[in-house]
Coordinates of C-alpha atoms and ligand atoms in Angstrom, one line a residue:
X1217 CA -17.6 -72.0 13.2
X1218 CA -17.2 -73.8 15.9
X1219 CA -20.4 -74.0 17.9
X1220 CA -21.5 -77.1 19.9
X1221 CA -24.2 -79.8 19.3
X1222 CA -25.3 -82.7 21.2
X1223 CA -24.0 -85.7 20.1
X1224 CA -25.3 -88.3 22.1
X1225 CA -28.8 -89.2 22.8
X1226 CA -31.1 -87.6 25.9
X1227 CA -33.9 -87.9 27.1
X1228 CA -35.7 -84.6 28.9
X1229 CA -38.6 -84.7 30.8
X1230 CA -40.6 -81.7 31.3
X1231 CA -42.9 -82.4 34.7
X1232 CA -45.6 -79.3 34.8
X1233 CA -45.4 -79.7 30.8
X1234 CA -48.8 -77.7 30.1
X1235 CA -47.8 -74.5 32.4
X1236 CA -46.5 -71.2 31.4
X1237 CA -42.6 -71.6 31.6
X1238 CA -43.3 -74.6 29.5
X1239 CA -44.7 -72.9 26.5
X1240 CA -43.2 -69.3 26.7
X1241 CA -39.7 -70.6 27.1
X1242 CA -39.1 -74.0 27.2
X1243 CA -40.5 -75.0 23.9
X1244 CA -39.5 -72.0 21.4
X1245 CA -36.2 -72.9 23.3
X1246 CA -35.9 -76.1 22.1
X1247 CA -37.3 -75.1 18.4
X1248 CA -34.1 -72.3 18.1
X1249 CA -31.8 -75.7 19.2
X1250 CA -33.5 -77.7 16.0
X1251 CA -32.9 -75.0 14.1
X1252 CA -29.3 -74.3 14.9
X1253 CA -28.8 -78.3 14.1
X1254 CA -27.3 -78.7 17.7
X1255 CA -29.8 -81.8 18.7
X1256 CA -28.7 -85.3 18.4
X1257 CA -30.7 -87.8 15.5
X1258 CA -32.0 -89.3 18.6
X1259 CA -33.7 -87.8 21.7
X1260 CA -36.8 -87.6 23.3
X1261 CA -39.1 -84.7 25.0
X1262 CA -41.4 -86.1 27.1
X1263 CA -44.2 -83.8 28.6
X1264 CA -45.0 -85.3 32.4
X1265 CA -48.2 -84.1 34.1
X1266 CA -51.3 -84.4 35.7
X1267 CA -53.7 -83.8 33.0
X1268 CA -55.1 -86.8 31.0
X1269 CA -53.8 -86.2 27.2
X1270 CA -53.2 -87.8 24.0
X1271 CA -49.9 -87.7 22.7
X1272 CA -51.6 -86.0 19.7
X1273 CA -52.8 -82.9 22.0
X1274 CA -49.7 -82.8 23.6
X1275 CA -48.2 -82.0 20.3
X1276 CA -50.6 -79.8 18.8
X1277 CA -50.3 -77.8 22.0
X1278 CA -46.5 -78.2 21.8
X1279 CA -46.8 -76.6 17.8
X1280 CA -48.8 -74.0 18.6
X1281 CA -46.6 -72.6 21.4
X1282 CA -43.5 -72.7 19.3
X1283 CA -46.0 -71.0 16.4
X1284 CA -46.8 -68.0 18.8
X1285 CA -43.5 -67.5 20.2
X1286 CA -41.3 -67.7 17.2
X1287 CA -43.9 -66.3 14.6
X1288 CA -42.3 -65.3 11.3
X1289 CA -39.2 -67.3 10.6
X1290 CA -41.2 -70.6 11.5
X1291 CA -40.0 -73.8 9.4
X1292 CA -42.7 -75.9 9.3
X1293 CA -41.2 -79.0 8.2
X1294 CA -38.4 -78.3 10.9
X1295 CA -41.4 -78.0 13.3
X1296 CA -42.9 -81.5 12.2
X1297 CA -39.6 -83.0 12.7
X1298 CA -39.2 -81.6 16.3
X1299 CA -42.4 -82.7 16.8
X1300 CA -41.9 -86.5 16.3
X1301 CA -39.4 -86.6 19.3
X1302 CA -42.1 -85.3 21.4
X1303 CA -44.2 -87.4 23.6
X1304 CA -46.5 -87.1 27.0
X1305 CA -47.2 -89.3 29.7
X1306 CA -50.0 -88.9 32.6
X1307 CA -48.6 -89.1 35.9
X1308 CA -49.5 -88.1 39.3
X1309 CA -46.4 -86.3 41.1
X1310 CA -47.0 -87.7 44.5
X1311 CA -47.2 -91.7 43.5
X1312 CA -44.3 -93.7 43.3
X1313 CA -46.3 -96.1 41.1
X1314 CA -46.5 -93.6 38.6
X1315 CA -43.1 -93.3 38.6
X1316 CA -42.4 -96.7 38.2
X1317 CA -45.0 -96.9 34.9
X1318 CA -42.7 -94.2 33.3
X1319 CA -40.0 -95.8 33.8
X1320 CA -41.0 -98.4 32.0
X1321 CA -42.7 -96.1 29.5
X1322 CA -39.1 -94.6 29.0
X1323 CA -37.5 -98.1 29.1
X1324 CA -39.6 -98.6 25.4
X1325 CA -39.2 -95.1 24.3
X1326 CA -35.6 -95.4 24.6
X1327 CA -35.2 -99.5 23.4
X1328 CA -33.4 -99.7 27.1
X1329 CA -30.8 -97.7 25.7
X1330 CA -29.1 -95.6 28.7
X1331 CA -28.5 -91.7 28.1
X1332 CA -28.7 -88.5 30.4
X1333 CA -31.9 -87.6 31.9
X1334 CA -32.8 -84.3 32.0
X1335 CA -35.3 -83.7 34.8
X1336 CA -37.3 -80.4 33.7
X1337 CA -39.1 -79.1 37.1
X1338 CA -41.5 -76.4 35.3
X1339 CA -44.1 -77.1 38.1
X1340 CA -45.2 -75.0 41.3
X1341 CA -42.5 -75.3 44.0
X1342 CA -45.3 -77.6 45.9
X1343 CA -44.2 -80.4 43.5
X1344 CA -40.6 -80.3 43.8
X1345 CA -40.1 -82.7 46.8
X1346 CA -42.7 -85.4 45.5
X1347 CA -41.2 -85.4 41.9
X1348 CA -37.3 -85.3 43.6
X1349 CA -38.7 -88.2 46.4
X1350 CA -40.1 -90.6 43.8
X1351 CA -37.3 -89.8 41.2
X1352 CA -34.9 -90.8 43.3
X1353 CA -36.8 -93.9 44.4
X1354 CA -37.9 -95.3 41.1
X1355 CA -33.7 -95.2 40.0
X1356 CA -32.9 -98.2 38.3
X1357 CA -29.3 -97.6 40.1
X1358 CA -27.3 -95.1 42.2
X1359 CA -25.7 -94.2 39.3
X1360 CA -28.4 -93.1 36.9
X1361 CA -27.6 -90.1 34.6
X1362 CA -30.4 -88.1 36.1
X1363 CA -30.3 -84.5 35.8
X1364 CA -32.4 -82.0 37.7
X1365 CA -33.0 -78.5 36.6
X1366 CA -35.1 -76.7 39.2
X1367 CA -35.5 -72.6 38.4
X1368 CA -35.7 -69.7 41.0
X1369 CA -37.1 -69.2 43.4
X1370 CA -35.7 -72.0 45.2
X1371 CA -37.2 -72.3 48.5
X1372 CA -39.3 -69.7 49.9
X1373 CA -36.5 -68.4 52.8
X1374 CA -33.2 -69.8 53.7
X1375 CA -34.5 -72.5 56.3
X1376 CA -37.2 -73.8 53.0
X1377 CA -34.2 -73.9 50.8
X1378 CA -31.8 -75.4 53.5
X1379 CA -34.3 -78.0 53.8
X1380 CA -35.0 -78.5 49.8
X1381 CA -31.3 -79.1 49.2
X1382 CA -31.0 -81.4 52.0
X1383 CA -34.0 -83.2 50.7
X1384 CA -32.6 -83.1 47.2
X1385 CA -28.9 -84.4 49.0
X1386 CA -31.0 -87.7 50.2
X1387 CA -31.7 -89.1 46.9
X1388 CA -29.2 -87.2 44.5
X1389 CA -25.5 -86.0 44.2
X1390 CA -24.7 -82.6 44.2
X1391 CA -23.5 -82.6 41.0
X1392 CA -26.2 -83.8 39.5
X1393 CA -28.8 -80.6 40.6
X1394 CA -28.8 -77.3 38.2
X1395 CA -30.2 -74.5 40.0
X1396 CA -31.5 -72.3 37.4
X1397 CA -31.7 -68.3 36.9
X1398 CA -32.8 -67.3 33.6
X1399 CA -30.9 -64.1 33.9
X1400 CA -27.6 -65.8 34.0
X1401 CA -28.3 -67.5 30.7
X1402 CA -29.3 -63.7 28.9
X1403 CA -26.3 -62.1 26.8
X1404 CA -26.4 -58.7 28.7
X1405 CA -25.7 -61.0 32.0
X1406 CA -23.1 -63.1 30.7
X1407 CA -21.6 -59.9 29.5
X1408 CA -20.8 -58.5 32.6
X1409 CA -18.2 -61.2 33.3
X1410 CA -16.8 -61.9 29.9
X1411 CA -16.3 -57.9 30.1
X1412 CA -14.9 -57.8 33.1
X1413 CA -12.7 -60.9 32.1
X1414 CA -11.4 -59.6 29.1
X1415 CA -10.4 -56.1 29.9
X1416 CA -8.1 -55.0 32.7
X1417 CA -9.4 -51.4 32.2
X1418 CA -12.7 -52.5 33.4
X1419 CA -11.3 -54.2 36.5
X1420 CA -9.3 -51.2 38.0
X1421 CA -12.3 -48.8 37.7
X1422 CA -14.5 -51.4 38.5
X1423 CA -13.3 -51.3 42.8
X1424 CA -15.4 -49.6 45.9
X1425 CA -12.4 -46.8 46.0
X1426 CA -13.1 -45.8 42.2
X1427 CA -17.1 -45.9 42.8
X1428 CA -19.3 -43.4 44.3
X1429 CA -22.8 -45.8 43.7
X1430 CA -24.3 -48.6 41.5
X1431 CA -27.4 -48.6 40.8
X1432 CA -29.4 -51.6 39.7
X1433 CA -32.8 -51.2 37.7
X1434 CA -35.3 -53.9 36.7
X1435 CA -38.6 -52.0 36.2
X1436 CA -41.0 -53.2 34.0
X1437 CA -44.5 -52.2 32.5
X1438 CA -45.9 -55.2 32.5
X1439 CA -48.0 -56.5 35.3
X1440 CA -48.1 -59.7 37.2
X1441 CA -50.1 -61.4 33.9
X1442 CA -51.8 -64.7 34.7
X1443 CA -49.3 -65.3 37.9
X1444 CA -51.5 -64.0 40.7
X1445 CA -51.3 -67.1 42.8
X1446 CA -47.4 -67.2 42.5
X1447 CA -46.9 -63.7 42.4
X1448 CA -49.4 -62.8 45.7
X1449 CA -46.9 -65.2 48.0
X1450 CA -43.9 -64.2 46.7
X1451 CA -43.5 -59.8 46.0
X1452 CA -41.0 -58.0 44.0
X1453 CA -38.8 -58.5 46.7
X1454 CA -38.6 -62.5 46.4
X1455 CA -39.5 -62.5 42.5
X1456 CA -36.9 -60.3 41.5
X1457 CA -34.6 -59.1 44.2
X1458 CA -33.6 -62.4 45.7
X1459 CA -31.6 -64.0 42.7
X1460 CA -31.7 -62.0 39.1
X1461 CA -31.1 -58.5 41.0
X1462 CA -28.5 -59.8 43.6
X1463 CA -27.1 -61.9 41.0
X1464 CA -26.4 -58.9 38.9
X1465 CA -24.6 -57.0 41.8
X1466 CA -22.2 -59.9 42.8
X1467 CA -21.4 -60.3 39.0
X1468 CA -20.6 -56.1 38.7
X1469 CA -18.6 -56.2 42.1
X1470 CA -16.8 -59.6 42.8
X1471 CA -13.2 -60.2 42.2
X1472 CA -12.6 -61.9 38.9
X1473 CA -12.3 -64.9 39.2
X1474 CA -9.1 -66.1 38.6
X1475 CA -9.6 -69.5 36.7
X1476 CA -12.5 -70.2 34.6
X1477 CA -14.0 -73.1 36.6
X1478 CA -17.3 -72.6 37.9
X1479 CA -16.6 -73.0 41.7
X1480 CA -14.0 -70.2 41.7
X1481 CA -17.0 -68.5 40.1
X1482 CA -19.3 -69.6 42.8
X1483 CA -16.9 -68.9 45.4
X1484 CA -16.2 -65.1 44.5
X1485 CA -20.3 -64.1 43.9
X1486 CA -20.5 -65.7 47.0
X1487 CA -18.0 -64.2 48.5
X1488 CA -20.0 -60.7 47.7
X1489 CA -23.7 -62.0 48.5
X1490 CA -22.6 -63.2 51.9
X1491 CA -20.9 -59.6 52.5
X1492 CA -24.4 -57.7 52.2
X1493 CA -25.3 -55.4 54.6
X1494 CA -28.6 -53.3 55.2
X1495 CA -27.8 -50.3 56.4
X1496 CA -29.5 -48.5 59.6
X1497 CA -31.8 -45.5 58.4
X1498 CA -34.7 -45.7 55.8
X1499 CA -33.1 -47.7 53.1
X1500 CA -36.0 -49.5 51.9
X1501 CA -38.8 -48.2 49.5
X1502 CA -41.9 -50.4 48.7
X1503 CA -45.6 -50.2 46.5
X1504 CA -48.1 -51.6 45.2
X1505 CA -49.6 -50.3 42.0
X1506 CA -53.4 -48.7 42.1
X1507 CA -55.5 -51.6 41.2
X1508 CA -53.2 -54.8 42.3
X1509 CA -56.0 -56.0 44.6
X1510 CA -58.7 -55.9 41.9
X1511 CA -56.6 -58.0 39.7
X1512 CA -58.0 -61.5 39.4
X1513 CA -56.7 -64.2 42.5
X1514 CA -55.5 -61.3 44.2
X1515 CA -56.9 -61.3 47.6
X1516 CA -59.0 -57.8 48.6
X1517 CA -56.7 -56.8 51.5
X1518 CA -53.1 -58.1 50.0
X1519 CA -49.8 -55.6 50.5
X1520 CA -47.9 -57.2 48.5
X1521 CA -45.1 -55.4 47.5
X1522 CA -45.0 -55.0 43.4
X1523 CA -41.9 -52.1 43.3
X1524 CA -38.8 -51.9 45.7
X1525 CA -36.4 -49.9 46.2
X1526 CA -33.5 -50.5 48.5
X1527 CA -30.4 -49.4 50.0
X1528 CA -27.6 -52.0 50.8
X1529 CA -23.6 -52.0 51.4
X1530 CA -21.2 -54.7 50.7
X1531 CA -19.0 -55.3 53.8
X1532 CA -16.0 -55.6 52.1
X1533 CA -13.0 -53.3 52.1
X1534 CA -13.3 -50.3 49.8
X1535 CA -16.8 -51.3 48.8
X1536 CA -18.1 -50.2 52.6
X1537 CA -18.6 -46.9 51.5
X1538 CA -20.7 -47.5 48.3
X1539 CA -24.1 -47.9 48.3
X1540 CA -25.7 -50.1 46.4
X1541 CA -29.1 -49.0 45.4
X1542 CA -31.2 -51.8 43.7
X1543 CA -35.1 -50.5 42.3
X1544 CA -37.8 -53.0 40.2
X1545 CA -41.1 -52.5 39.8
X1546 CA -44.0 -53.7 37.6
X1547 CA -46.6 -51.7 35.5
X1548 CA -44.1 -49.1 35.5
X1549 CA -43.7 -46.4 32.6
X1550 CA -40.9 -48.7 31.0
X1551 CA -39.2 -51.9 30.9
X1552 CA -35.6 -51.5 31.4
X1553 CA -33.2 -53.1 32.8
X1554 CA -29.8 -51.9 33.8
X1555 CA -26.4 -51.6 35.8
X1556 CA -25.1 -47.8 36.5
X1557 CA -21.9 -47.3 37.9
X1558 CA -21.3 -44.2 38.9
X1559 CA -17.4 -43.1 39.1
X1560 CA -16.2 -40.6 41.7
X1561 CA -15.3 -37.1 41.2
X1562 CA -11.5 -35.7 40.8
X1563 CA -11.6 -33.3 44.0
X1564 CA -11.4 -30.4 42.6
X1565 CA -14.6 -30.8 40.6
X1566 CA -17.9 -29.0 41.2
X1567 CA -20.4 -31.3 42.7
X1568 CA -22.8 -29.9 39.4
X1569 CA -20.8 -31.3 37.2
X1570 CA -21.8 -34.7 35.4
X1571 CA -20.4 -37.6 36.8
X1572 CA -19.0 -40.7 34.6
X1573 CA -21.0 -43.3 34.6
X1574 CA -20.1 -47.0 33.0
X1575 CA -23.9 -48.4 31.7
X1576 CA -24.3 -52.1 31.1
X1577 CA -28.1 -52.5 29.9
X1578 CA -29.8 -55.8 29.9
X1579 CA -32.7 -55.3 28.7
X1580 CA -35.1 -54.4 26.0
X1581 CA -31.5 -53.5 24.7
X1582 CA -28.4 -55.1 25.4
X1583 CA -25.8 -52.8 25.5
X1584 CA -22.8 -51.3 27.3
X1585 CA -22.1 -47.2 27.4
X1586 CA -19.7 -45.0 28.6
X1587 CA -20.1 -41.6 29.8
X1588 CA -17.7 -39.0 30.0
X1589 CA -17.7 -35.2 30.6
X1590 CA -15.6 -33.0 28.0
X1591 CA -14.9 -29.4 29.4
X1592 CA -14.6 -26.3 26.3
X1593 CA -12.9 -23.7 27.1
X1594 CA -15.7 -21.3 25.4
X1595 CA -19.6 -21.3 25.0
X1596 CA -22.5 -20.7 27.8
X1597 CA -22.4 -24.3 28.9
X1598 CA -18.6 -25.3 28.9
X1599 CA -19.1 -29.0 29.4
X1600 CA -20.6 -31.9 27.7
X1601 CA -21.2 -35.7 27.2
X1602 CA -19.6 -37.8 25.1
X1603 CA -21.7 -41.2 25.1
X1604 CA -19.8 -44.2 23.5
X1605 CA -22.3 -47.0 23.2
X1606 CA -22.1 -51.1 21.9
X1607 CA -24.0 -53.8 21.7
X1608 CA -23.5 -56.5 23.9
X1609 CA -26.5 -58.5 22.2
X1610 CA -25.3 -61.9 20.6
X1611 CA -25.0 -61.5 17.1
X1612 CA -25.0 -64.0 14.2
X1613 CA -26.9 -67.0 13.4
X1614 CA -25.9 -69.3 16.9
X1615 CA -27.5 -67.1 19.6
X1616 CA -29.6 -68.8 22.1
X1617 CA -32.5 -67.6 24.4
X1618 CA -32.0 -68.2 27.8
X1619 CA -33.0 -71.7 28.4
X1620 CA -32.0 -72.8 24.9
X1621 CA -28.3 -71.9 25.9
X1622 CA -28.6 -73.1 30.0
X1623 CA -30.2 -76.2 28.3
X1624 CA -27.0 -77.1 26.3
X1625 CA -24.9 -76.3 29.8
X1626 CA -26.7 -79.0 31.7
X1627 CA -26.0 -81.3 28.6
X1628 CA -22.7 -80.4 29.1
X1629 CA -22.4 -80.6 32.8
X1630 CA -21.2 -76.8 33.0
X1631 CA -22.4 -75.1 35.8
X1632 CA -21.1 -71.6 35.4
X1633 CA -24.4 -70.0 34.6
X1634 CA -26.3 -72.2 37.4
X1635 CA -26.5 -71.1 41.1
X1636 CA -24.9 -72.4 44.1
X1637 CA -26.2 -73.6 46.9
X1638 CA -24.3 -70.9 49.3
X1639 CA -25.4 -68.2 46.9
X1640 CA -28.4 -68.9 46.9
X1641 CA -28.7 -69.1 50.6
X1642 CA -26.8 -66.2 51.1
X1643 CA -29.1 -63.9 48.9
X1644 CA -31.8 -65.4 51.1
X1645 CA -30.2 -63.8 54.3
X1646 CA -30.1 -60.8 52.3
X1647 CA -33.9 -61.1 51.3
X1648 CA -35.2 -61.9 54.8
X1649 CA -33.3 -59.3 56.4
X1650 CA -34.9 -56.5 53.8
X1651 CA -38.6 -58.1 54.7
X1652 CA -38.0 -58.4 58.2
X1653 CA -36.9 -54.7 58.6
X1654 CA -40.5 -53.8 57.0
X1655 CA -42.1 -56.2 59.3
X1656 CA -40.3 -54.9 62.7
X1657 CA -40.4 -51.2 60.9
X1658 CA -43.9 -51.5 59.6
X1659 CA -42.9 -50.0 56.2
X1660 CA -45.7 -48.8 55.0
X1661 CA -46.9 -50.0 51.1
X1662 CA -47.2 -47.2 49.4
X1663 CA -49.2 -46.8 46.3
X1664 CA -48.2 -45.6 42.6
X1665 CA -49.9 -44.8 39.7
X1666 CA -49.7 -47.7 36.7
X1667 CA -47.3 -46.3 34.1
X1668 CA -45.7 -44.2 36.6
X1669 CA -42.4 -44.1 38.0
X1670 CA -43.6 -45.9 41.3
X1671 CA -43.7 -44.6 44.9
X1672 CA -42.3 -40.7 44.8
X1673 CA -40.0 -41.2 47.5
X1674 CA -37.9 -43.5 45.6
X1675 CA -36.0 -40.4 45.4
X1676 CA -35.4 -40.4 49.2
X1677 CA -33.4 -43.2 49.0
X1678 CA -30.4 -41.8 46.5
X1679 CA -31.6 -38.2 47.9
X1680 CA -29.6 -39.1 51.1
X1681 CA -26.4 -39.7 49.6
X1682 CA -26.3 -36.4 47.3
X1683 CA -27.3 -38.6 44.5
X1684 CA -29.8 -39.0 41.6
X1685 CA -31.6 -41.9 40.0
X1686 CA -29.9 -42.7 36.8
X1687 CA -33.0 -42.9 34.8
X1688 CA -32.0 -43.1 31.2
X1689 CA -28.6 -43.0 31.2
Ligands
BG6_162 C1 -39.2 -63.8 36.1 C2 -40.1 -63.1 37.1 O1 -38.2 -64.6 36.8 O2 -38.5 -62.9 35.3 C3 -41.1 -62.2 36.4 O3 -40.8 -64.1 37.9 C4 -40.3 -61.3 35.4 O4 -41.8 -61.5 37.3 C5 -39.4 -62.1 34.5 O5 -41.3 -60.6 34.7 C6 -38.5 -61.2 33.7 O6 -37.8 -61.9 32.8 P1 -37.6 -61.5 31.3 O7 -36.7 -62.5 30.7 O8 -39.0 -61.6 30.7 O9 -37.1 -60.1 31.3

């Protein structure tokens, strides 16, 4: 089989090494890459923070993530060897001296050798600008291989992230930033376009004049974990909404691309984000589940939103007339995530009768189903559901999580499952105009139940339209 390993030699440094993203996803990444025989002889992990450690805790702590996460199927001695490439270094972010000392520290590491830096920004978004600032001024030349991968939620609003990027701009290429979504590294994601590029059948049903809604679920039943602090700033609406959730939508309703290069990628999700609309009317739904503001860090008074449920339109041709309804939640009754087209009616049908629906699940499952209605000419209920269902789940010994696999993209400069800067900004516009309706409407937060469906008048929403949340499709 034909799968691809790194060849060369790398070097990726991981700044906010003891955090969460670190050791939940960075790490058992990295083990699945060893595993799969896709690393080069020589490369080095370094682990770049605050924290005064020994190289030897830094390991131990790096085992014992990779331990938890991948559990059974753990090689040890493939573990021991990973664990030989991986070193730590005590830095301060903000001093350029320190900077200067790893370079050197590298410089030894590496015997001078020069190779692609990956530049791992697993650190609150505080950190970016003083890790980017002293990168860029501790290069040993303007052309240093230095890669930086900086995850989601870039910026906090689109004047934070116009001002990161142009910050980033002074002391780096474009090309050399990977602006990273998790969700366009997951199977059920990519599948979306690879189905969509591989079947024509898709394509003409997949258009605003075939479509009476989409519907776009992300709940979950977890809650916001050890995240307070991050989550309390942010809301559903900026942790989820703003890139995976949007993301989602411009993938299901974008032209194909015509060529496979990741600008004409780019260009048409852009194309879609940047043609969001929020309606007038009450197309926006939010809640906070019973007990948020007892959870520990969370301030007594916060309204933080933790479910959402809104109402958009895409302002292009035959799509004006769709709406888009896009719902996540946490400590909800399930975790599912999941596209639901729903197809239009022949006229002459009865408005009780089933619609078609086309089902692209992302998670727990990854899966794509087909409903359609078959009509007997006999029997008390004439007409039934045929549901035709497939995994979409990579299969076979090569699959990736999703930083494993977005990992191997920056090594290979491919920025098809990265962001763009005018998405990202875009679904920014989208974001603040959602949050600035609440404000000027005063939306009220309204509160659920834990395990619950969220806020009852969800229902209002679809309600409106003659429709019906798609709830297990
Ligand atoms: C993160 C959000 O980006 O994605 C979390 O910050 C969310 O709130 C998580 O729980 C969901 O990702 P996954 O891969 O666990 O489904």
């Amino acid at each position: 089989m034909n799968i691809f390993r790194i060849k060369k030699p790398f070097t990726l440094t991981i700044f906010g090494a003891s955090g969460d993203l670190a050791k939940l996803k960075l790490f058992p990444a990295l083990y699945r890459l060893a595993e799969q025989k896709r690393l080069p002889a020589d490369f080095s992990i370094v682990g770049f923070a605050r924290t005064e450690k020994t190289q030897k805790q830094f390991q131990q702590e790096f085992e014992t993530s990779i331990k938890a996460a991948v559990k059974k199927d753990l090689d040890p001695t493939l573990l021991k060897n990973l664990t030989q490439h991986v070193h730590y270094f005590t830095g301060q972010y903000n001093s350029l001296e320190s900077f200067y000392e790893y370079k050197k520290f590298l410089k030894k590491l590496n015997n001078g050798k020069k190779q692609p830096h990956l530049a791992y920004f697993s650190v609150p978004p505080q950190a970016f600008k003083p890790i980017i600032q002293n990168l860029g001024e501790s290069k040993s030349s303007k052309n240093e291989d230095i890669r930086l991968i900086i995850e989601k939620p870039f910026g906090e609003d689109t004047k934070s992230a116009t001002e990161l990027y142009h910050f980033i701009s002074r002391y780096f290429d474009e090309k050399q930033a990977y602006l990273l979504d998790h969700f366009l590294g997951k199977s059920g994601v990519q599948s979306i376009l690879n189905l969509r590029q591989t079947n024509r059948i898709l394509n003409i049903l997949l258009r605003g004049a075939e479509i009476s809604n989409i519907q776009i679920n992300a709940i979950e039943s977890i809650g916001i974990k050890e995240r307070a602090g991050y989550f309390d700033q942010v809301g559903i609406m900026k942790d989820w909404i703003q890139s995976h959730l949007l993301q989602i939508l411009a993938l299901t309703t974008m032209n194909v691309p015509i060529s496979g290069s990741a600008e004409s990628l780019h260009r048409e999700k852009n194309s879609i984000l940047s043609a969001i609309k929020l309606p007038r009317g009450n197309n926006i739904i939010i809640g906070q589940y019973d007990g948020y503001t007892k959870e520990k860090g969370i301030p007594k008074g916060s309204k933080t939103e933790t479910f959402a449920a809104v109402r958009l339109l895409i302002d292009q041709g035959e799509w004006f007339k769709v709406p888009i309804y896009i719902r996540t939640g946490k400590k909800l009754n399930k975790k599912l995530t999941t596209v639901v087209v729903e197809f239009k009616k022949l006229a002459f049908q009865k408005d009780t009768e089933e619609p078609n629906l086309l089902v692209i699940e992302i998670g727990p499952e990854e899966r794509v189903s087909i409903k359609l209605l078959n009509k007997y000419q006999t029997g008390d209920s004439p007409y039934e559901s045929i549901t035709t269902s497939k995994s979409i789940a990579c299969s076979g010994d090569y699959c990736l999580p999703p930083h494993g696999l977005l990992l191997l993209d920056v090594i290979r400069e491919n920025k098809s499952s990265f962001l763009s800067f005018p998405e990202i900004i875009a679904s920014w516009q989208v974001t603040e105009a959602i949050l600035e309706r609440i404000k000027r409407k005063k939306i009220r937060v309204e509160k659920y139940k834990q395990g619950s469906e969220g806020p009852k008048s969800q229902h209002k929403l679809t309600r409106q339209d003659g429709f019906i949340w798609h709830d297990d499709p």
